[in-house]
Coordinates of C-alpha atoms in Angstrom, one line a residue:
M27 CA 31.4 -16.2 26.2
S28 CA 28.7 -13.5 26.7
S29 CA 25.5 -14.2 28.4
H30 CA 23.6 -13.6 25.2
E31 CA 25.7 -16.2 23.4
T32 CA 25.2 -18.6 26.2
H33 CA 21.5 -18.2 26.0
E34 CA 21.6 -18.8 22.2
L35 CA 23.6 -22.0 22.6
Q36 CA 21.3 -23.3 25.3
R37 CA 18.3 -22.6 23.2
L38 CA 19.7 -23.9 20.0
G39 CA 21.1 -27.0 21.7
S40 CA 17.6 -28.2 22.4
I41 CA 16.9 -28.7 18.7
P42 CA 15.9 -32.4 18.1
D43 CA 18.6 -34.7 16.8
P44 CA 21.5 -32.3 16.9
R45 CA 23.8 -34.8 15.3
L46 CA 23.0 -33.4 11.9
V47 CA 25.5 -31.6 9.7
L48 CA 24.0 -29.2 7.1
K49 CA 25.7 -29.5 3.8
R50 CA 25.1 -26.7 1.2
T51 CA 24.5 -27.7 -2.4
N52 CA 24.1 -25.4 -5.3
S53 CA 20.6 -24.1 -4.5
H54 CA 19.4 -25.9 -1.4
V55 CA 20.4 -27.4 2.0
T56 CA 20.3 -31.1 2.8
A57 CA 21.1 -32.9 6.1
T58 CA 23.4 -35.9 6.6
S59 CA 24.2 -37.8 9.8
T60 CA 27.6 -37.4 11.4
P61 CA 29.6 -39.9 13.4
E62 CA 29.2 -39.8 17.2
S63 CA 32.8 -38.4 17.5
L64 CA 32.0 -35.2 15.7
P65 CA 30.5 -32.2 17.6
P66 CA 26.9 -31.4 17.0
R67 CA 26.0 -28.8 14.4
I68 CA 23.7 -25.9 15.2
V69 CA 20.9 -24.5 13.1
V70 CA 20.0 -20.9 13.7
D71 CA 16.3 -20.1 13.6
W72 CA 13.8 -17.8 15.2
D73 CA 13.1 -18.5 18.9
G74 CA 9.6 -19.6 18.2
P75 CA 6.8 -17.8 16.4
R76 CA 6.9 -14.9 18.9
D77 CA 10.7 -14.2 18.7
P78 CA 10.9 -10.4 19.4
Q79 CA 13.8 -10.0 17.0
N80 CA 11.6 -11.2 14.1
P81 CA 10.5 -7.9 12.3
L82 CA 7.0 -9.3 12.0
N83 CA 6.8 -9.4 15.8
W84 CA 8.1 -5.8 16.4
S85 CA 5.7 -3.4 18.1
R86 CA 3.2 -1.6 16.0
S87 CA 4.7 1.8 17.0
R88 CA 8.2 0.6 15.9
K89 CA 6.8 -0.7 12.6
W90 CA 4.9 2.5 11.9
L91 CA 7.9 4.7 12.7
L92 CA 10.0 2.8 10.2
T93 CA 7.3 2.7 7.6
G94 CA 6.6 6.5 8.1
V95 CA 10.3 7.4 7.7
S96 CA 10.6 5.2 4.6
C97 CA 7.6 6.8 3.0
V98 CA 8.8 10.4 3.8
V99 CA 12.2 9.6 2.2
C100 CA 10.3 8.1 -0.8
F101 CA 8.3 11.3 -1.1
A102 CA 11.5 13.4 -0.8
V103 CA 13.3 11.5 -3.5
G104 CA 10.4 12.1 -5.9
L105 CA 10.9 15.9 -5.5
N106 CA 14.2 15.7 -7.3
G107 CA 12.5 14.0 -10.2
L108 CA 10.2 16.8 -11.5
A109 CA 10.9 20.0 -9.5
I110 CA 13.2 21.2 -12.2
S111 CA 10.4 21.0 -14.8
S112 CA 9.1 24.4 -13.6
A113 CA 12.5 26.0 -14.5
A114 CA 12.9 24.4 -18.0
D115 CA 12.8 27.7 -19.8
R116 CA 15.4 29.2 -17.5
V117 CA 17.7 26.1 -18.0
D118 CA 17.2 26.6 -21.7
I119 CA 18.4 30.2 -21.5
R120 CA 21.4 29.3 -19.2
F121 CA 22.7 26.6 -21.5
G122 CA 21.7 28.2 -24.8
I123 CA 19.2 25.5 -25.7
N124 CA 16.9 26.1 -28.7
D125 CA 13.8 24.2 -27.5
T126 CA 11.9 24.5 -30.8
G127 CA 11.7 22.7 -34.1
A128 CA 13.9 19.6 -34.2
H129 CA 15.0 20.3 -30.7
A130 CA 11.5 20.6 -29.2
Y131 CA 12.1 17.8 -26.7
R132 CA 15.4 18.9 -25.2
A133 CA 13.9 20.6 -22.2
Y134 CA 12.3 17.4 -21.1
Y135 CA 15.6 15.5 -21.3
M136 CA 16.2 16.5 -17.7
M137 CA 13.2 14.4 -16.6
T138 CA 13.7 11.6 -19.1
C139 CA 17.2 11.0 -17.9
W140 CA 15.9 10.7 -14.3
T141 CA 13.3 8.1 -15.2
G142 CA 15.7 6.4 -17.6
G143 CA 18.0 5.6 -14.8
A144 CA 15.0 4.3 -12.8
I145 CA 14.2 1.7 -15.5
V146 CA 17.3 -0.5 -15.0
A147 CA 18.8 0.4 -11.6
P148 CA 16.2 -1.4 -9.3
L149 CA 16.7 -4.6 -11.3
I150 CA 20.3 -4.6 -10.1
G151 CA 20.0 -2.8 -6.8
L152 CA 17.1 -4.9 -5.3
P153 CA 18.9 -8.2 -5.6
L154 CA 21.9 -6.6 -3.8
M155 CA 19.5 -5.7 -1.0
E156 CA 18.4 -9.4 -0.9
T157 CA 22.0 -10.5 -0.7
F158 CA 23.5 -7.9 1.6
G159 CA 20.5 -6.5 3.5
V160 CA 18.0 -3.8 3.2
R161 CA 19.7 -1.3 5.5
K162 CA 23.1 -1.4 3.7
G163 CA 21.5 -1.1 0.2
Y164 CA 19.1 1.5 1.3
L165 CA 21.7 3.8 3.0
V166 CA 24.3 3.4 0.3
S167 CA 21.8 4.2 -2.5
Y168 CA 20.5 7.2 -0.5
V169 CA 24.0 8.7 0.0
L170 CA 24.9 8.2 -3.7
F171 CA 21.5 9.7 -4.7
V172 CA 22.3 12.9 -2.7
L173 CA 25.9 13.1 -3.9
F174 CA 24.8 13.1 -7.6
I175 CA 22.5 16.1 -6.9
I176 CA 25.7 18.2 -6.4
P177 CA 26.7 18.1 -10.1
Q178 CA 23.1 19.1 -11.0
A179 CA 23.4 22.2 -8.8
L180 CA 26.9 23.2 -10.0
A181 CA 26.7 22.1 -13.7
H182 CA 28.5 24.3 -16.2
N183 CA 27.1 22.6 -19.2
Y184 CA 23.9 20.7 -20.1
A185 CA 25.7 17.3 -20.4
T186 CA 26.8 17.4 -16.8
L187 CA 23.3 18.2 -15.7
L188 CA 21.9 15.3 -17.6
I189 CA 24.5 12.8 -16.3
G190 CA 23.8 13.9 -12.8
R191 CA 20.1 13.5 -13.4
F192 CA 20.5 10.0 -14.7
L193 CA 22.6 8.8 -11.8
S194 CA 20.5 10.4 -9.1
G195 CA 17.4 8.9 -10.7
S196 CA 19.2 5.5 -10.7
F197 CA 20.0 5.5 -7.1
G198 CA 16.8 7.3 -6.1
S199 CA 14.7 4.7 -7.7
I200 CA 16.4 2.0 -5.6
V201 CA 15.6 4.0 -2.4
Q202 CA 11.9 4.3 -3.5
N203 CA 11.5 0.7 -4.5
G204 CA 13.3 -0.4 -1.3
V205 CA 10.3 0.9 0.7
A206 CA 8.3 -2.0 -0.7
N207 CA 10.9 -4.4 0.7
V208 CA 10.7 -2.7 4.1
I209 CA 6.9 -3.0 4.2
G210 CA 7.0 -6.6 3.1
D211 CA 9.5 -7.5 5.9
L212 CA 7.5 -5.6 8.6
W213 CA 3.8 -6.3 7.9
G214 CA 2.0 -9.6 7.4
E215 CA -0.4 -10.2 4.6
A216 CA -3.4 -9.4 6.7
E217 CA -2.2 -6.0 7.8
N218 CA -0.1 -4.6 4.9
A219 CA -2.9 -2.9 3.0
L220 CA -2.6 0.6 4.7
P221 CA 1.2 0.7 4.6
V222 CA 1.2 -0.2 0.9
T223 CA -1.5 2.5 0.2
L224 CA 0.6 5.1 2.0
F225 CA 3.7 4.0 0.1
V226 CA 1.9 4.5 -3.2
Y227 CA 0.6 7.9 -2.1
A228 CA 4.1 9.1 -1.0
Y229 CA 5.6 7.9 -4.3
L230 CA 3.0 9.6 -6.5
L231 CA 2.7 12.8 -4.4
G232 CA 6.4 13.4 -4.5
F233 CA 6.5 13.6 -8.3
T234 CA 3.2 15.4 -8.5
I235 CA 3.9 18.2 -6.0
A236 CA 7.5 18.7 -7.2
P237 CA 6.7 21.2 -10.0
V238 CA 4.6 23.2 -7.5
I239 CA 7.6 23.5 -5.1
G240 CA 9.9 24.2 -8.1
A241 CA 7.7 27.0 -9.2
A242 CA 7.6 28.5 -5.8
I243 CA 11.4 28.5 -5.7
V244 CA 12.1 29.9 -9.1
A245 CA 9.5 32.6 -8.6
S246 CA 12.1 34.5 -6.6
L247 CA 15.4 32.6 -6.8
D248 CA 17.7 31.3 -9.5
W249 CA 16.9 27.8 -10.8
R250 CA 20.0 26.3 -9.1
W251 CA 18.3 27.0 -5.8
I252 CA 16.0 24.1 -6.5
F253 CA 18.9 21.8 -6.0
Y254 CA 20.5 23.7 -3.2
I255 CA 17.3 23.5 -1.1
Q256 CA 16.9 19.9 -2.0
L257 CA 20.5 19.2 -0.7
V258 CA 19.7 20.9 2.6
F259 CA 16.5 18.9 2.9
Y260 CA 18.2 15.6 2.1
A261 CA 21.1 16.3 4.5
I262 CA 18.6 16.8 7.3
L263 CA 17.0 13.4 6.4
L264 CA 20.3 11.6 6.3
P265 CA 20.9 11.2 10.1
I266 CA 17.2 10.4 10.6
T267 CA 17.5 7.7 8.0
Y268 CA 20.8 6.4 9.4
F269 CA 19.5 5.9 12.9
L270 CA 15.9 4.9 12.2
V271 CA 16.2 2.6 9.2
V272 CA 17.4 -0.6 10.7
E273 CA 17.8 -4.0 9.1
T274 CA 14.4 -5.6 8.4
R275 CA 15.4 -8.6 6.3
G276 CA 14.7 -11.7 8.4
N277 CA 17.5 -13.8 6.9
I278 CA 20.0 -11.1 7.4
I279 CA 19.1 -10.7 11.1
L280 CA 19.5 -14.5 11.5
L281 CA 22.8 -14.3 9.7
Q282 CA 24.0 -11.7 12.1
R283 CA 22.9 -13.9 15.0
A284 CA 24.8 -16.8 13.4
K285 CA 28.0 -14.7 13.0
R286 CA 27.9 -13.7 16.7
L287 CA 27.7 -17.4 17.7
S288 CA 30.5 -18.3 15.3
R289 CA 33.0 -16.5 17.5
T290 CA 32.3 -19.1 20.2
L291 CA 31.6 -22.2 18.1
G292 CA 34.5 -21.8 15.6
Y293 CA 32.2 -22.2 12.6
T294 CA 29.2 -20.3 11.3
P295 CA 25.9 -22.1 12.0
A296 CA 23.5 -22.7 9.2
L297 CA 20.3 -20.9 8.9
A298 CA 17.0 -22.8 9.1
N299 CA 14.7 -22.7 6.0
H300 CA 17.2 -20.5 4.1
T301 CA 18.1 -20.9 0.5
E302 CA 21.0 -18.7 -0.4
L303 CA 21.1 -17.7 -4.1
A304 CA 24.3 -16.3 -5.7
F305 CA 24.0 -12.7 -6.6
F306 CA 24.1 -13.3 -10.3
H307 CA 21.4 -16.0 -10.0
A308 CA 19.2 -13.5 -8.1
L309 CA 20.0 -10.9 -10.8
K310 CA 18.9 -13.3 -13.5
D311 CA 15.7 -14.0 -11.7
S312 CA 15.0 -10.3 -11.2
T313 CA 15.4 -9.5 -14.9
I314 CA 14.4 -12.6 -16.9
R315 CA 11.3 -13.7 -14.9
P316 CA 9.5 -10.3 -15.0
L317 CA 10.0 -10.0 -18.7
Y318 CA 8.8 -13.6 -19.3
M319 CA 5.7 -13.0 -17.1
L320 CA 5.0 -9.7 -18.9
T321 CA 4.9 -11.4 -22.3
T322 CA 3.1 -14.6 -21.2
E323 CA 0.6 -13.4 -18.6
P324 CA -2.4 -11.4 -20.1
V325 CA -3.5 -10.3 -16.6
L326 CA -0.1 -8.8 -15.9
F327 CA 0.3 -7.3 -19.4
F328 CA -3.0 -5.3 -19.3
F329 CA -2.7 -4.3 -15.7
T330 CA 0.9 -3.1 -16.4
L331 CA -0.4 -0.9 -19.3
W332 CA -3.3 0.4 -17.1
S333 CA -1.0 1.4 -14.2
G334 CA 1.8 2.5 -16.5
L335 CA -0.4 4.9 -18.4
A336 CA -1.6 6.3 -15.1
I337 CA 1.9 7.1 -13.8
G338 CA 3.0 8.2 -17.3
N339 CA 0.3 10.9 -17.2
V340 CA 1.8 12.3 -14.0
F341 CA 5.0 13.0 -16.0
L342 CA 3.1 14.0 -19.1
A343 CA 1.2 16.6 -17.2
T344 CA 4.4 18.6 -16.7
Q345 CA 4.5 19.2 -20.4
S346 CA 0.8 19.3 -21.3
I347 CA -0.1 21.8 -18.5
S348 CA 2.7 24.1 -19.6
Q349 CA 1.6 24.0 -23.3
I350 CA -2.1 24.3 -22.7
F351 CA -2.1 26.9 -20.0
S352 CA 0.6 29.1 -21.6
T353 CA -1.3 29.1 -24.9
N354 CA -4.9 29.4 -23.7
Y355 CA -4.4 31.4 -20.5
A356 CA -1.0 33.1 -21.0
F357 CA 0.5 31.4 -17.9
D358 CA 4.3 31.4 -17.6
A359 CA 6.2 28.4 -16.5
V360 CA 6.0 29.3 -12.8
Q361 CA 2.2 29.7 -12.9
A362 CA 1.8 26.5 -14.9
G363 CA 3.8 24.7 -12.2
Y364 CA 1.3 25.8 -9.6
I365 CA -1.5 24.1 -11.6
Q366 CA 0.1 20.7 -10.8
A367 CA -1.2 21.1 -7.3
A368 CA -4.7 20.2 -8.6
M369 CA -3.5 16.7 -9.3
A370 CA -2.0 16.5 -5.8
V371 CA -5.3 17.5 -4.2
G372 CA -7.0 14.8 -6.3
M373 CA -4.5 12.2 -5.2
T374 CA -5.3 13.1 -1.6
V375 CA -9.0 12.4 -2.3
G376 CA -7.9 9.2 -3.9
L377 CA -6.0 8.2 -0.8
G378 CA -9.3 8.3 1.2
I379 CA -10.9 6.2 -1.5
C380 CA -8.1 3.6 -1.2
I381 CA -8.5 3.4 2.5
L382 CA -12.2 2.7 2.0
Q383 CA -11.2 0.1 -0.6
N384 CA -9.0 -1.6 2.0
H385 CA -12.0 -2.0 4.3
I386 CA -14.0 -3.5 1.5
F387 CA -11.2 -6.0 0.8
A388 CA -11.0 -7.0 4.5
R389 CA -14.7 -7.6 4.8
S390 CA -14.6 -9.9 1.7
A391 CA -12.8 -12.5 3.8
K392 CA -16.1 -13.4 5.4
R393 CA -17.5 -14.6 2.1
N394 CA -14.4 -16.2 0.7
L395 CA -15.2 -19.9 0.1
E396 CA -12.0 -20.5 -2.0
T397 CA -9.6 -19.5 0.8
P398 CA -11.6 -19.0 4.0
G399 CA -10.4 -16.2 6.2
K400 CA -8.5 -14.3 3.4
G401 CA -9.8 -11.4 1.4
I402 CA -10.9 -12.1 -2.2
P403 CA -8.4 -10.7 -4.6
E404 CA -11.1 -9.4 -7.0
S405 CA -12.6 -7.3 -4.2
R406 CA -9.6 -5.0 -4.4
L407 CA -11.0 -3.8 -7.7
E408 CA -14.4 -2.7 -6.7
L409 CA -13.7 1.0 -6.3
S410 CA -11.0 1.1 -8.9
I411 CA -13.5 0.4 -11.7
P412 CA -15.7 3.6 -11.2
C413 CA -12.6 5.6 -10.3
S414 CA -10.9 4.6 -13.5
F415 CA -13.9 5.3 -15.7
I416 CA -15.0 8.5 -14.0
G417 CA -11.7 9.8 -12.5
F418 CA -8.9 8.7 -14.8
A419 CA -10.6 8.5 -18.2
G420 CA -13.5 10.9 -17.4
G421 CA -11.1 13.5 -16.1
L422 CA -8.9 13.3 -19.2
F423 CA -12.0 13.8 -21.4
I424 CA -13.0 16.9 -19.4
Y425 CA -9.4 18.1 -19.6
A426 CA -9.6 17.6 -23.4
W427 CA -12.9 19.4 -23.9
T428 CA -12.1 22.4 -21.7
S429 CA -8.7 22.9 -23.4
W430 CA -10.3 23.5 -26.8
P431 CA -9.3 27.1 -27.5
T432 CA -12.7 28.0 -28.9
A433 CA -14.4 26.7 -25.7
H434 CA -13.3 29.8 -23.8
A435 CA -13.5 27.8 -20.5
P436 CA -12.0 29.5 -17.5
W437 CA -8.7 28.1 -16.3
I438 CA -10.4 26.5 -13.2
W439 CA -12.2 23.9 -15.3
P440 CA -9.1 22.1 -16.7
A441 CA -7.6 22.4 -13.3
V442 CA -10.6 20.7 -11.8
A443 CA -10.3 18.0 -14.5
L444 CA -6.7 17.4 -13.4
G445 CA -8.0 16.9 -9.9
F446 CA -10.3 14.1 -11.2
V447 CA -7.3 12.6 -13.0
G448 CA -5.2 12.7 -9.9
A449 CA -7.8 10.9 -7.8
G450 CA -8.2 8.2 -10.6
I451 CA -4.4 7.7 -10.8
M452 CA -4.0 7.2 -7.1
V453 CA -6.7 4.5 -7.0
V454 CA -5.7 2.8 -10.2
V455 CA -2.0 2.5 -9.2
S456 CA -2.8 1.4 -5.6
C457 CA -5.4 -1.2 -6.6
A458 CA -3.2 -2.5 -9.5
M459 CA -0.3 -3.1 -7.2
S460 CA -2.4 -4.8 -4.6
Y461 CA -4.2 -7.0 -7.0
V462 CA -1.1 -8.1 -8.9
T463 CA 0.5 -9.0 -5.5
D464 CA -2.5 -11.1 -4.5
F465 CA -2.9 -12.7 -8.0
Y466 CA 0.7 -13.9 -8.3
G467 CA 1.5 -14.8 -4.7
I468 CA 5.1 -15.9 -4.3
F469 CA 5.9 -14.5 -7.8
A470 CA 4.5 -11.1 -6.8
G471 CA 8.0 -9.6 -6.6
S472 CA 8.7 -10.4 -10.3
A473 CA 5.2 -9.2 -11.3
V474 CA 5.6 -5.9 -9.5
A475 CA 9.1 -5.5 -11.0
A476 CA 7.5 -5.8 -14.5
V477 CA 4.9 -3.2 -13.7
A478 CA 7.5 -0.8 -12.3
A479 CA 9.8 -1.2 -15.4
V480 CA 6.9 -0.4 -17.8
E481 CA 5.8 2.5 -15.6
N482 CA 9.2 4.1 -15.9
V483 CA 9.4 3.4 -19.6
L484 CA 6.1 5.2 -20.2
S485 CA 7.1 8.0 -17.8
S486 CA 10.2 8.6 -19.9
L487 CA 8.6 8.3 -23.4
L488 CA 5.1 9.8 -23.0
P489 CA 6.3 13.4 -22.3
L490 CA 8.7 13.2 -25.2
A491 CA 5.6 12.7 -27.5
S492 CA 3.7 15.6 -25.9
E493 CA 5.0 18.4 -28.2
R494 CA 4.4 16.5 -31.4
M495 CA 1.1 15.0 -30.2
Y496 CA -0.5 18.4 -29.2
T497 CA 1.0 20.1 -32.3
R498 CA -0.6 17.6 -34.7
L499 CA -3.8 16.7 -32.9
G500 CA -4.4 19.9 -31.0
F501 CA -4.9 20.2 -27.3
A502 CA -8.3 18.6 -27.3
G503 CA -7.3 15.9 -29.7
G504 CA -4.1 15.0 -27.9
S505 CA -5.8 14.8 -24.5
G506 CA -8.8 13.0 -26.0
L507 CA -6.5 10.4 -27.5
L508 CA -5.1 9.7 -24.0
A509 CA -8.6 9.6 -22.6
G510 CA -9.7 7.1 -25.2
V511 CA -6.7 4.8 -24.3
A512 CA -7.5 5.2 -20.6
L513 CA -11.2 4.3 -21.3
C514 CA -10.2 1.1 -23.1
L515 CA -7.8 0.0 -20.4
S516 CA -10.5 0.7 -17.8
F517 CA -12.3 -2.4 -19.0
A518 CA -9.3 -4.6 -17.8
P519 CA -10.4 -4.5 -14.1
V520 CA -14.0 -5.1 -15.1
V521 CA -13.0 -8.3 -16.9
L522 CA -10.8 -9.3 -14.0
Y523 CA -13.6 -8.7 -11.5
V524 CA -15.9 -11.0 -13.4
K525 CA -13.4 -13.6 -14.6
G526 CA -10.6 -13.3 -12.1
K527 CA -11.0 -16.6 -10.4
G528 CA -10.9 -18.6 -13.6
L529 CA -7.9 -16.6 -14.9
R530 CA -6.1 -17.3 -11.7
E531 CA -6.7 -21.0 -12.1
R532 CA -5.5 -21.0 -15.7
S533 CA -2.4 -18.9 -15.0
K534 CA 0.8 -20.8 -15.3
F535 CA 2.3 -18.9 -12.4
G536 CA -1.0 -19.3 -10.5
E537 CA -0.7 -23.1 -10.9
R538 CA 2.9 -23.1 -9.8
M539 CA 2.0 -20.9 -6.8
K540 CA -0.2 -23.7 -5.4
V541 CA 2.6 -26.2 -5.3
V542 CA 5.7 -24.2 -4.5

């Protein structure tokens, strides 16, 4: 017996009334007494609230290292999503695609397939992470994501390219959503605001800057080099990810501790305060509950549309920028790709606003009479309201007005408008995620899953409507329609800021949250 196992047995042997045998039922654990002749059963738990193996007790430097690596990988995965959009015309030529008339949407199929895979895959992949651990699910998904970039780089027909895109998007989305699990395991509720903000920034920036990088590559190289360079980048990140992304799931760490002890005890000790759900039960919860909440919770429904429209506009911009700047300013696909950088600059400004919003939320704890010592959920919306009206909706209105062909506005004006849109999107998505998490408490995972699913649906469908929308309504009319929808949805946080407390009290899941 190793000294570590001896220490574990000594510590666990001090549990009060060890003559308890834990008997697992379908969904919970109960305890029954055993006769004196039977050996005592051991329950594995943390060694007090300051157990150094508990991820919540890891050093801040270790937490930030793991959070930083996860966010960098999240950013990198997003590059594969939209970098190829800057080479759409060259892909059309290579595969003989007629991207006009009835086939006007085929160029965007490359991006739609990527986000299409991202709609369903996390609903299956994330329960697997819950069952088998974050590290295993994260690494397996990352390796498969990289492998399915190879057929994209070597595709000899368009169908192969699209299948590769769908599969890489499926596994890449699991990697990106897995970052939320890592942050939730490492950071307590009082200190997770900045990590969540950086995660949202990395997620959005990867998709936004991807066309700029793609444009820089195809300016002097063949379009396949977009994937070749990505493969090199992802291969460099692989050993970094393998060695630095350790297991963060508390119940998995305890299970590993129990398995070490089982070699000495002859049986696997039970885990304290652990309810083990079967995979298919977890899968059911991860798919049915988000859909049920989305259709029965008005707060979640409108916030999902608000955030979904914001992220959908990131993907829509790859099409609208190309159409508007090629028509009004004779930009080619490469030059139009560079314009996407304006949104990235705006998102960086939005990151600063979100950090300020986090400080406002932290200070609200001093005046919280409902739950003393905790921030007021509605205070998370204070800066999102002006940013949604001025940045998101206002930026889209400016983008619409300056894109009118007869306005003869210099190209810099619609680019500046995109900067406003980028800042608004960053603040909207970050605040929506934070507020939904606070509002639904223990059901936050299901609420965030509903938001993510709708975001991916709109990211897939909105750009497909771009060609027809701008053809029928014109550049100003199409962008003005989006601005009008954004303006209407910007009233959602206003209503929540005023009526949020009452809505939380009337929410079915809010009521259950109090008693679970």
